[in-house]
Coordinates of C-alpha atoms and ligand atoms in Angstrom, one line a residue:
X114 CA 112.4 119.5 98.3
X115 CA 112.2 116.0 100.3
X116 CA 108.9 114.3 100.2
X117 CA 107.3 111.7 102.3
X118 CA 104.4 109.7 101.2
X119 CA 102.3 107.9 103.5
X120 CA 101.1 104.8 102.0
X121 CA 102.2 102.1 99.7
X122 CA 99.9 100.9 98.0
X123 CA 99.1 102.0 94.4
X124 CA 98.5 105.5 94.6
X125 CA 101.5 106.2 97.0
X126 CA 103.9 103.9 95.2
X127 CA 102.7 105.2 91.6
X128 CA 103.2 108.9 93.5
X129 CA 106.6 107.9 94.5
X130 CA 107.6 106.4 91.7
X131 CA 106.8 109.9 89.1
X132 CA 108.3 111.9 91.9
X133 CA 111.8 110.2 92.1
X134 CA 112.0 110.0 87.8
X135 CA 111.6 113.8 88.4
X136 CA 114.6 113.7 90.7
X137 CA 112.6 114.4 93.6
X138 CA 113.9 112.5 97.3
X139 CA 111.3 110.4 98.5
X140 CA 110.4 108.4 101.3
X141 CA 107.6 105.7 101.2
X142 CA 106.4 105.0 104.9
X143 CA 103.9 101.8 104.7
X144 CA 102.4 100.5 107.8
X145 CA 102.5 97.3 107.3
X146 CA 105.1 94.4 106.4
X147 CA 104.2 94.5 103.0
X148 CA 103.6 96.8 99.7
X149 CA 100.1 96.7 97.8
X150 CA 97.3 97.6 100.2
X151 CA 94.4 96.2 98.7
X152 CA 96.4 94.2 95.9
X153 CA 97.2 91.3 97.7
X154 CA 98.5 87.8 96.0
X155 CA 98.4 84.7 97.7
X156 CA 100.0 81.4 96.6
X157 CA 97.4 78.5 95.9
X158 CA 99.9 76.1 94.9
X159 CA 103.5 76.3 93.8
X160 CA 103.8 78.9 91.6
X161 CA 100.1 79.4 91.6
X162 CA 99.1 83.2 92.9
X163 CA 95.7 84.3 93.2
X164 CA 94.2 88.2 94.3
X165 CA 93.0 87.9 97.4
X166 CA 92.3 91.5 96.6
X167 CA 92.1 93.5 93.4
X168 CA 92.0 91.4 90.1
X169 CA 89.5 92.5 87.1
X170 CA 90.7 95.4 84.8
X171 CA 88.9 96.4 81.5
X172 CA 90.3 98.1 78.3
X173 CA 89.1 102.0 79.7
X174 CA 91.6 101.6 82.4
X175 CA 94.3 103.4 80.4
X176 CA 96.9 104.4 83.4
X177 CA 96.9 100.8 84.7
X178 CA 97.7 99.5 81.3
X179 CA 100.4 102.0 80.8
X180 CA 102.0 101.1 83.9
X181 CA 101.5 97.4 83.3
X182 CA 103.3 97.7 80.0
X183 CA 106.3 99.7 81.9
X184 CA 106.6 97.1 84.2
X185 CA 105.8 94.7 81.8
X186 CA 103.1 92.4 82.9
X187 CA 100.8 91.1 80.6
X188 CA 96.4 90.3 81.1
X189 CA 95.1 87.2 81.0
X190 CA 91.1 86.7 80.0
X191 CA 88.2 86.2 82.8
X192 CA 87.0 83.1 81.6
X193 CA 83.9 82.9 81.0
X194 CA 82.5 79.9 79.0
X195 CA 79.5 77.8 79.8
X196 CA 76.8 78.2 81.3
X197 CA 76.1 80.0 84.6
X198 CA 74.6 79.1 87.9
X199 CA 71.4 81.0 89.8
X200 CA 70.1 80.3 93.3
X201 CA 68.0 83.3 93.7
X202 CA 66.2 81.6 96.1
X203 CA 62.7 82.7 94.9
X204 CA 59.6 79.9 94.9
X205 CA 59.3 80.4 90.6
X206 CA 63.2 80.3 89.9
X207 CA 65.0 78.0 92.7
X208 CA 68.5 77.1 91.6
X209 CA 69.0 77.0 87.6
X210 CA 71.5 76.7 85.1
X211 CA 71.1 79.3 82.3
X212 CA 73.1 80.3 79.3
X213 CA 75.1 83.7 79.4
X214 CA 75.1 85.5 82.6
X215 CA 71.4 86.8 82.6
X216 CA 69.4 85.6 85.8
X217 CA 66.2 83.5 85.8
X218 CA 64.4 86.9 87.3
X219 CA 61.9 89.2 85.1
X220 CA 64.1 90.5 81.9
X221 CA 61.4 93.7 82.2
X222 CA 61.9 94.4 86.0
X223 CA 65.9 93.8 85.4
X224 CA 65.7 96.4 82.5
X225 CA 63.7 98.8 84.2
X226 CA 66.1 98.7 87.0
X227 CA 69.3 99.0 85.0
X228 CA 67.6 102.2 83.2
X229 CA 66.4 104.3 86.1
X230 CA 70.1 103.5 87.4
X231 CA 71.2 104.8 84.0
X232 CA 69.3 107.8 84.5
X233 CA 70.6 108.5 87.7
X234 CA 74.3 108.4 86.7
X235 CA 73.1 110.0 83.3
X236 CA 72.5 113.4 85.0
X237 CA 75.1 113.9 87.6
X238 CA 78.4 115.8 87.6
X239 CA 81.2 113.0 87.2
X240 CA 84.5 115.7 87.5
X241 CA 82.0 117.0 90.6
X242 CA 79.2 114.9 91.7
X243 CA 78.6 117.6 94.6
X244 CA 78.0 120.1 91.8
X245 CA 75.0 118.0 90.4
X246 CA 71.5 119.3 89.9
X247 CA 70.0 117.2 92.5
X248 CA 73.0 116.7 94.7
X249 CA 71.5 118.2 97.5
X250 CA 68.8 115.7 97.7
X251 CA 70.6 113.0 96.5
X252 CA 73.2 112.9 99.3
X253 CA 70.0 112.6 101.9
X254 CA 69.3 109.5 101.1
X255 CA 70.5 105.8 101.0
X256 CA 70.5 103.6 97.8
X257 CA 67.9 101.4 100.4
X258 CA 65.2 104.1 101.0
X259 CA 65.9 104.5 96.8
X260 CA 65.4 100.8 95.9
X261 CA 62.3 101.0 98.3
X262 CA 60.8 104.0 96.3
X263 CA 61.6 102.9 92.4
X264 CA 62.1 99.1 92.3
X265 CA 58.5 98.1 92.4
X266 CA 58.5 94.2 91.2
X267 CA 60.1 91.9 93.4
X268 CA 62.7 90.3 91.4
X269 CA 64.2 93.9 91.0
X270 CA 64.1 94.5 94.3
X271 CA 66.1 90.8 95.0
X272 CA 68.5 92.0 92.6
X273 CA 69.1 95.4 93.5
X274 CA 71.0 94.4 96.6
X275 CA 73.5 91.4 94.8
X276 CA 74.2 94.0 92.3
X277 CA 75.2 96.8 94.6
X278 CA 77.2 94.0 96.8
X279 CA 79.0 92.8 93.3
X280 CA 79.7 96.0 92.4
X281 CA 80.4 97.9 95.5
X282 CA 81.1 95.4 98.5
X283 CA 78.1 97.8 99.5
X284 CA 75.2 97.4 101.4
X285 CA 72.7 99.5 100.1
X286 CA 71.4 101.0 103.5
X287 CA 74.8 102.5 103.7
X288 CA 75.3 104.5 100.8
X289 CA 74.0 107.7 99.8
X290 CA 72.3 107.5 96.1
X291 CA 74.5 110.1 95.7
X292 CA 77.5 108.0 96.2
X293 CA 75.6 104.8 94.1
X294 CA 75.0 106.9 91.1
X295 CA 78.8 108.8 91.4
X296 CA 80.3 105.5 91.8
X297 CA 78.7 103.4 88.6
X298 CA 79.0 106.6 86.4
X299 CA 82.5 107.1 87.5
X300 CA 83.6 103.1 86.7
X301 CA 82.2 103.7 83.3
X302 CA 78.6 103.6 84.0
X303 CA 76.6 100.1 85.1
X304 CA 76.9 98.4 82.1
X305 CA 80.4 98.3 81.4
X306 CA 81.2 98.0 85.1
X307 CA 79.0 94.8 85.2
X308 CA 80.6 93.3 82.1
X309 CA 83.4 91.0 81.5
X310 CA 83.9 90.8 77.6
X311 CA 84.4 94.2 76.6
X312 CA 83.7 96.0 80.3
X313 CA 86.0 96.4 83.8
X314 CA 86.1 92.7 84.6
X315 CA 87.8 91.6 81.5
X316 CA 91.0 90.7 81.9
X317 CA 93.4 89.7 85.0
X318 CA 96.8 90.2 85.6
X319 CA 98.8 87.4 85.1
X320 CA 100.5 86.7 87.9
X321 CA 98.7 88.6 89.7
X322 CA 97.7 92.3 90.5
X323 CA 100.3 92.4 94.0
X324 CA 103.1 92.6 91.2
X325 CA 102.3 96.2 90.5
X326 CA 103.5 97.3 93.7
X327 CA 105.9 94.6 94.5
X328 CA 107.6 96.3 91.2
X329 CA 106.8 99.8 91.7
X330 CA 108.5 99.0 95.1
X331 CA 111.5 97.5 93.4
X332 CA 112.1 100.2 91.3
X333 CA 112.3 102.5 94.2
X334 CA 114.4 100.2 96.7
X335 CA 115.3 101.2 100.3
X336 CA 113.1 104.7 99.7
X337 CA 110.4 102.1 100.6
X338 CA 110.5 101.6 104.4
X339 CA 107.8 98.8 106.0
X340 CA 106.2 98.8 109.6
X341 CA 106.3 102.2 109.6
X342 CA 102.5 103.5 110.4
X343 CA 102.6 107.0 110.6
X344 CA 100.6 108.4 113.8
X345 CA 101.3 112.1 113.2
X346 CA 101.7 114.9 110.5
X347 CA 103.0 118.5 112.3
X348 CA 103.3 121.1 110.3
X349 CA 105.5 124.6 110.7
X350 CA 107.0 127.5 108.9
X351 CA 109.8 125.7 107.3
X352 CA 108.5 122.0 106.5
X353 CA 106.9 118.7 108.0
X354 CA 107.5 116.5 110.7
X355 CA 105.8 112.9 109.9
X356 CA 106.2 110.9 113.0
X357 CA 105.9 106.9 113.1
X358 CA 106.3 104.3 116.0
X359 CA 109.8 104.1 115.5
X360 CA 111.0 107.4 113.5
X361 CA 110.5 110.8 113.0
X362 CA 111.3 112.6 109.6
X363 CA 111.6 116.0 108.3
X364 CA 110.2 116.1 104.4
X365 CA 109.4 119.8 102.8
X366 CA 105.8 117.9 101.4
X367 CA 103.7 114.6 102.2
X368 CA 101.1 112.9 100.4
X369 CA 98.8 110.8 102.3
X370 CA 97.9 108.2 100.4
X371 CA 95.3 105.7 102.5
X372 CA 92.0 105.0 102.6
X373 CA 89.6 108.6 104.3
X374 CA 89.1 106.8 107.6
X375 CA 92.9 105.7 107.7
X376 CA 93.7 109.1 106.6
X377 CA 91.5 110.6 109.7
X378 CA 93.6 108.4 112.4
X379 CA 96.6 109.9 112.0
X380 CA 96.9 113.6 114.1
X381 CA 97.3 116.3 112.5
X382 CA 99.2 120.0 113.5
X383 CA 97.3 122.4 112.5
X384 CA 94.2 119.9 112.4
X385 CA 92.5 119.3 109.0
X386 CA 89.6 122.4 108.5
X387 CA 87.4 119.6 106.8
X388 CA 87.8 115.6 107.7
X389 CA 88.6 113.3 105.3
X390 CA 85.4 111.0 106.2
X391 CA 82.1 111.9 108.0
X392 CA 80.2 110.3 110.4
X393 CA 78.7 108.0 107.8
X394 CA 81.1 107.0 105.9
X395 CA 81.3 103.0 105.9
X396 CA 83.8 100.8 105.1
X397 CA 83.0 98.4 102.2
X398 CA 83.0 94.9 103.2
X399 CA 83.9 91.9 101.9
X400 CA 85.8 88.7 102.1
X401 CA 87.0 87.4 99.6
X402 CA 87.0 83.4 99.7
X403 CA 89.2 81.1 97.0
X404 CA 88.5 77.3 97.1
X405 CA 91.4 75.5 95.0
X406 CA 90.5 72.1 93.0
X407 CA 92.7 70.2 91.4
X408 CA 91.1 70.9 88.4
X409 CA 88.2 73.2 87.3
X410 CA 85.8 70.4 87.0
X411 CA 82.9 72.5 86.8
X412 CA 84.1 73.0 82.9
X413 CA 83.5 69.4 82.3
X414 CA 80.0 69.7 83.0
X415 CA 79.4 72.8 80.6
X416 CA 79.5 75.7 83.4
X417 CA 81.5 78.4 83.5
X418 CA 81.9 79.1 87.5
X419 CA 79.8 82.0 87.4
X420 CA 76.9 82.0 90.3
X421 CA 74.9 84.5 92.0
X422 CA 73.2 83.3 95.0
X423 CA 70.4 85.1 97.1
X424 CA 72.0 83.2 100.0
X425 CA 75.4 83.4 101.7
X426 CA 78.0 83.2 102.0
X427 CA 79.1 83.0 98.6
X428 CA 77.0 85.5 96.7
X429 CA 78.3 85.1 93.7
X430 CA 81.6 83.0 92.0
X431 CA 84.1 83.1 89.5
X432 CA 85.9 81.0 87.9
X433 CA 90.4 82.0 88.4
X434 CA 91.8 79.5 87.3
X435 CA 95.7 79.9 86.2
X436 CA 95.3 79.8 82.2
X437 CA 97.5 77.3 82.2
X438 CA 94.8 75.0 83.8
X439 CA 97.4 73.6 87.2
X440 CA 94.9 73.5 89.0
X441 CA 91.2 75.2 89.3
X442 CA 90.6 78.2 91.5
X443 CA 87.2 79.5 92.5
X444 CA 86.8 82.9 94.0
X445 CA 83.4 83.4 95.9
X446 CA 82.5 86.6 96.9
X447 CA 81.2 87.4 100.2
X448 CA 79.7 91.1 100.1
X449 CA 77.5 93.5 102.3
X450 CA 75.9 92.6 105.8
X451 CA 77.3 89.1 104.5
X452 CA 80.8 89.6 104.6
X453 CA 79.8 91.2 109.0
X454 CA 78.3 87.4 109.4
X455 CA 80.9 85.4 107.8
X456 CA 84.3 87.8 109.3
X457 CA 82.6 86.3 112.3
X458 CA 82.8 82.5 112.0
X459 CA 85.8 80.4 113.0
X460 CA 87.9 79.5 110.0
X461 CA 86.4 75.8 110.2
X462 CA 82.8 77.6 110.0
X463 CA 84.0 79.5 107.1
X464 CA 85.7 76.2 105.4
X465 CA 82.8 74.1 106.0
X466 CA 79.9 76.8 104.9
X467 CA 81.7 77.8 101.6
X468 CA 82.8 74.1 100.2
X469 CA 79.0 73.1 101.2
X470 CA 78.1 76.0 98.9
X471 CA 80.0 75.4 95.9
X472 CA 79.4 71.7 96.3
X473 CA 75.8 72.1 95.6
X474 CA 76.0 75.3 93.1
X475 CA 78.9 72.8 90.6
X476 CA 77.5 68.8 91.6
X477 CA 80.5 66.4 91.0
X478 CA 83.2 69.0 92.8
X479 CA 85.9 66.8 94.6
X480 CA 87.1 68.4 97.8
X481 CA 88.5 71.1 97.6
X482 CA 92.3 70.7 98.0
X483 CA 92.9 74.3 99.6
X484 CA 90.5 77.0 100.9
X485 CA 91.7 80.7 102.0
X486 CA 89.5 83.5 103.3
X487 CA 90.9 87.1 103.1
X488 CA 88.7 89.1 105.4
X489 CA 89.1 93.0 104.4
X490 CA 86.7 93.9 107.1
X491 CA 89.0 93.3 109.8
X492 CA 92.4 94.1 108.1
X493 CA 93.6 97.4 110.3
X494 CA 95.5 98.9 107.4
X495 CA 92.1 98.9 104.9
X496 CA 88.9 99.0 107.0
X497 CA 86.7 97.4 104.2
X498 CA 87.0 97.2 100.9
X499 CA 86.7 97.5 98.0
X500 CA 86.9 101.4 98.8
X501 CA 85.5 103.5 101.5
X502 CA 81.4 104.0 100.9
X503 CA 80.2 107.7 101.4
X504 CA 76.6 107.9 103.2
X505 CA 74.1 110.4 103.4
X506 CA 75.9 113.8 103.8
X507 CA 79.5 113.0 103.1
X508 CA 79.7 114.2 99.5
X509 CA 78.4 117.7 99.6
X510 CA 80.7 118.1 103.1
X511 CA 84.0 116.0 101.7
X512 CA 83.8 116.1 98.0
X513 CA 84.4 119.7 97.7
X514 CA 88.0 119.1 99.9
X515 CA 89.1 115.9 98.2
X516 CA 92.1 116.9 96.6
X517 CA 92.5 120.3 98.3
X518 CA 96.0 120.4 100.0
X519 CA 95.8 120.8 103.4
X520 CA 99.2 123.6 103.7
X521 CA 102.3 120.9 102.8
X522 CA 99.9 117.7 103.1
X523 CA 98.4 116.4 100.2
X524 CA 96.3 113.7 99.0
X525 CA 96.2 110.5 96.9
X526 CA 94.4 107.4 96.7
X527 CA 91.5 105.8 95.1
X528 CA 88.9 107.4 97.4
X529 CA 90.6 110.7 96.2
X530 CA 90.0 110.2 92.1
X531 CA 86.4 110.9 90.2
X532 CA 87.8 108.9 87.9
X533 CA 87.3 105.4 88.4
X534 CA 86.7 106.1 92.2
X535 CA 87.8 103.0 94.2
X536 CA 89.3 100.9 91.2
X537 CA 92.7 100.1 90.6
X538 CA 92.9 102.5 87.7
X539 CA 91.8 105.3 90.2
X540 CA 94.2 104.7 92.5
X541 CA 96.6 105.2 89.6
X542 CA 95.5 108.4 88.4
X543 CA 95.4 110.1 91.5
X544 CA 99.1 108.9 92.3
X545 CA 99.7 110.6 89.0
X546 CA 97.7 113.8 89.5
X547 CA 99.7 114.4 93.1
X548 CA 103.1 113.9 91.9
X549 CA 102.1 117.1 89.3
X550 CA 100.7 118.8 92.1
X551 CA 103.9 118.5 94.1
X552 CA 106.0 118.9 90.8
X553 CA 103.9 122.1 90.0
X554 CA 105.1 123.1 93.2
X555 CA 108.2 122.8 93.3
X556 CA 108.8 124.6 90.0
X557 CA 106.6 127.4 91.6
X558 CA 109.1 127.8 94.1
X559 CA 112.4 127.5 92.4
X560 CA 111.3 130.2 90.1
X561 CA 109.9 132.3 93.0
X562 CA 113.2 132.0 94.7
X563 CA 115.5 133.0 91.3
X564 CA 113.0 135.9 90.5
X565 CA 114.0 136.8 94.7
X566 CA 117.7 136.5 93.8
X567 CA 117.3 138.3 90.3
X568 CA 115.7 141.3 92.5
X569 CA 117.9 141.2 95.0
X570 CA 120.9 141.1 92.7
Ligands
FAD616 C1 88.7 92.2 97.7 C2 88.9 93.4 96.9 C3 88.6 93.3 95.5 C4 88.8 94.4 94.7 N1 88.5 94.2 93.4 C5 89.0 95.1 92.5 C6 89.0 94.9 91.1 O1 88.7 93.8 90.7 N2 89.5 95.8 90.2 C7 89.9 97.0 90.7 O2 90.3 97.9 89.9 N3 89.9 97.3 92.0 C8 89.5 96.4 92.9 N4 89.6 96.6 94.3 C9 90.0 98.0 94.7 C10 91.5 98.3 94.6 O3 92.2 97.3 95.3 C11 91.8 99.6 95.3 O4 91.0 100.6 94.6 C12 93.2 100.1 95.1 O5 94.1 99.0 95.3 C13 93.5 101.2 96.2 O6 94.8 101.6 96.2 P1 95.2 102.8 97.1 O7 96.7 103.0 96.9 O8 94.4 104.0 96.9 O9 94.9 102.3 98.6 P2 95.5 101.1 99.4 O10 95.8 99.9 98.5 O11 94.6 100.9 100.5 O12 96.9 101.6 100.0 C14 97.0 102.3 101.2 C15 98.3 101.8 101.9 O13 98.5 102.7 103.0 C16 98.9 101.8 104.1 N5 98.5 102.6 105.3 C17 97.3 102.8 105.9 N6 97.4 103.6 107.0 C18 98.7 103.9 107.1 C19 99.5 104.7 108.0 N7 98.9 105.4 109.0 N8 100.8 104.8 107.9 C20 101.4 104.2 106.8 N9 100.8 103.4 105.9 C21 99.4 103.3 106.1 C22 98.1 100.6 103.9 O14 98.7 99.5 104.6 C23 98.2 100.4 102.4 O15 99.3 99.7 102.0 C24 89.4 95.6 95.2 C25 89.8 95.7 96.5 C26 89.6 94.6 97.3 C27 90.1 94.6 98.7

């Protein structure tokens, strides 16, 4: 059996890449002119490449480490020494440098936060979040009208919304709690998915997280086409027809592997029973800004590069700098009803607002000698980042159909995985999963069609 997959990114390149070890004949179709989807490396300075897109992986993410060790890449550390920076923007804290990456804010209102959260991801289903006790009434609602009810002190309720935008590109008035809760529990819960020693922000890839896919993509050669979008999926008796711009190809199976509303665009014969997004599904959105120095001078006066800011654009920063200290890279983060604002600026706006920012977050910064905004919200192939946000309603009507195949059409990427839903390492897993779906299937039939023989005979 021939198989088309949709997508090459992660999930459809990790798909392709099982299927063809298992002697399978696959095509790759990716829209646009090149692999990696949300991994995206751009080049700072010679030989300098930074993620404009996925970067921070932790030691739980098993089936990224695996296949960083096949195609041997190595981590580097998230530095993280000095002290940090805090312009929270409030009359008691205004703009202080602490130790460690606690903020200036109420360590009892923080704490209090941080537990209810815990017992909100404590009790749901992570294998089936729709299955959960109170899923009913936890898909009714958005992670706003939540914050509104349980986060009582102010500083709480100034955090709430920088957290969710760190750890979700979210804004909170778009998410269901449902979705909130399922997400932190499935990325290993809010503690270790706010952590860099020892939690999901740990390490980097050296080099850069695009090499995954530009060797995945390697590996496979010309079974990787690009500039291919698929527009339709029609299915019949005897196999599928996935039709692009340009081609038209005959497969026995597909997996579609792109983000739910991506997945919805394309038209398919017979048409989907359930839709792979609802109504209020959101993209996430941020842009991700890096300002390049030539060197991290913030070091030199003790800080570490990490800031969270109550004020755009640059909610928080990080410092990326190559280890091997060329030059020094700051990433700011531009999350939420932020990232709507600052898409919208011309790229002078959006030079001029940034290097004012970090210039008064790090004193003593030279100019910066590049500057490169990567704006996700507007990119045709992703719609948001860093993964599609389920609002009220979409889990107890999608979540039951995630992985469901739809006849020969089945599913893969990030937004498809309970496991480390819209990470790197989820993306992964479910590229795994479908290539032993398809696998499964095959076997099925070849032993179907020998026991017909065998009868026959
Ligand atoms: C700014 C940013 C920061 C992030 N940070 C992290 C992080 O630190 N750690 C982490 O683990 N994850 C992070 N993520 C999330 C991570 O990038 C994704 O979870 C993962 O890359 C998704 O892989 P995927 O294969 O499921 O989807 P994608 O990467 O979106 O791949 C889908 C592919 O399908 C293609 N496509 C779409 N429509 C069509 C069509 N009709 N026909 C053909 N091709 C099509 C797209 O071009 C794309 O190449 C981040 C993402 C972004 C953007």
């Amino acid at each position: 059996m021939s198989v088309v997959v949709v997508g090459a990114g992660l999930a459809g390149l990790t798909a392709a890449a099982d299927l063809a070890a298992r002697g399978v004949e696959v095509t790759v179709l990716e829209a646009r002119d090149r692999v990696g989807g949300r991994t995206h490396g751009i080049e700072v300075a010679p030989g300098t490449w930074v993620d404009a897109g996925a970067a921070y992986l932790g030691g739980r993410h098993t089936a990224l480490t695996a296949l960083m060790a096949e195609l041997d890449l190595k981590t580097t550390p998230t530095t993280m020494t000095g002290d940090s920076r805090f312009a929270l923007g409030s009359t008691q804290t205004g703009d202080q440098t602490r130790p460690g990456r606690f903020p200036p804010l109420s360590a009892v209102a923080l704490g209090e936060m941080f537990d209810a959260l815990d017992e909100l991801t404590g009790a749901l289903r992570a294998d089936a979040p729709w299955l959960s006790a109170d899923a009913a009434l936890l898909d009714t609602r958005t992670a706003a009208e939540w914050a509104a009810e349980h986060l009582r002190h102010p500083d709480a309720r100034l955090f709430f919304p920088l957290f969710l935008g760190e750890m979700m590109a979210a804004d909170p008035a778009d998410v269901s709690v449902l979705h909130m809760a399922f997400y932190l529990r499935s990325g290993g819960g809010v503690r270790y998915l706010n952590a860099f020693a020892g939690g999901a922000q740990e390490d980097r890839i050296d080099g850069g997280a695009h090499l995954l896919c530009q060797r995945l993509a390697a590996g496979l050669g010309e079974r990787v086409r690009l500039g291919e979008p698929v527009r339709a999926i029609h299915q019949d008796d005897d196999g599928v027809t996935v039709v692009t711009a340009t081609a038209s190809l005959r497969a026995g199976a597909v997996v579609v592997a792109v983000p739910p509303t991506l997945a919805d665009a394309i038209d398919y014969r017979p048409g989907l029973p359930v839709p792979r997004s609802g109504e209020r599904t959101a993209p996430g959105c941020a842009v991700k800004v890096h300002l390049v120095y030539p060197t991290p001078a913030w070091r030199e006066h003790g800080l570490s590069g990490w800031s969270v800011n109550a004020r755009g654009p640059l909610l928080s920063t990080v410092d990326d700098s190559p280890a091997d200290g060329a030059v020094g890279v700051l990433t700011g983060f531009v999350t939420g009803g932020e990232a709507h604002r600052f898409a919208e600026l011309s790229a002078e706006e959006q030079r001029e607002r940034a290097v004012a920012q970090a210039a008064r977050l790090f004193p003593g910064l030279p100019q910066p000698i590049g500057f490169h905004a990567t704006d996700w919200v507007n990119e045709d192939y992703s719609r948001g980042c860093y993964a599609a946000l389920f609002g009220p309603g979409d889990w107890l009507r999608l979540g039951p159909h995630l992985v469901t195949p739809h006849r020969r059409v089945h599913w893969a990427g990030t937004e498809t995985s309970t496991e480390f839903f819209g990470l790197m390492e989820g993306a992964i897993r479910s590229g795994h999963r479908v290539a032993a779906e398809i696998t499964t299937e095959i076997t099925t039939e070849i032993i179907t069609t020998h026991e017909r023989r065998d009868i026959h005979v």
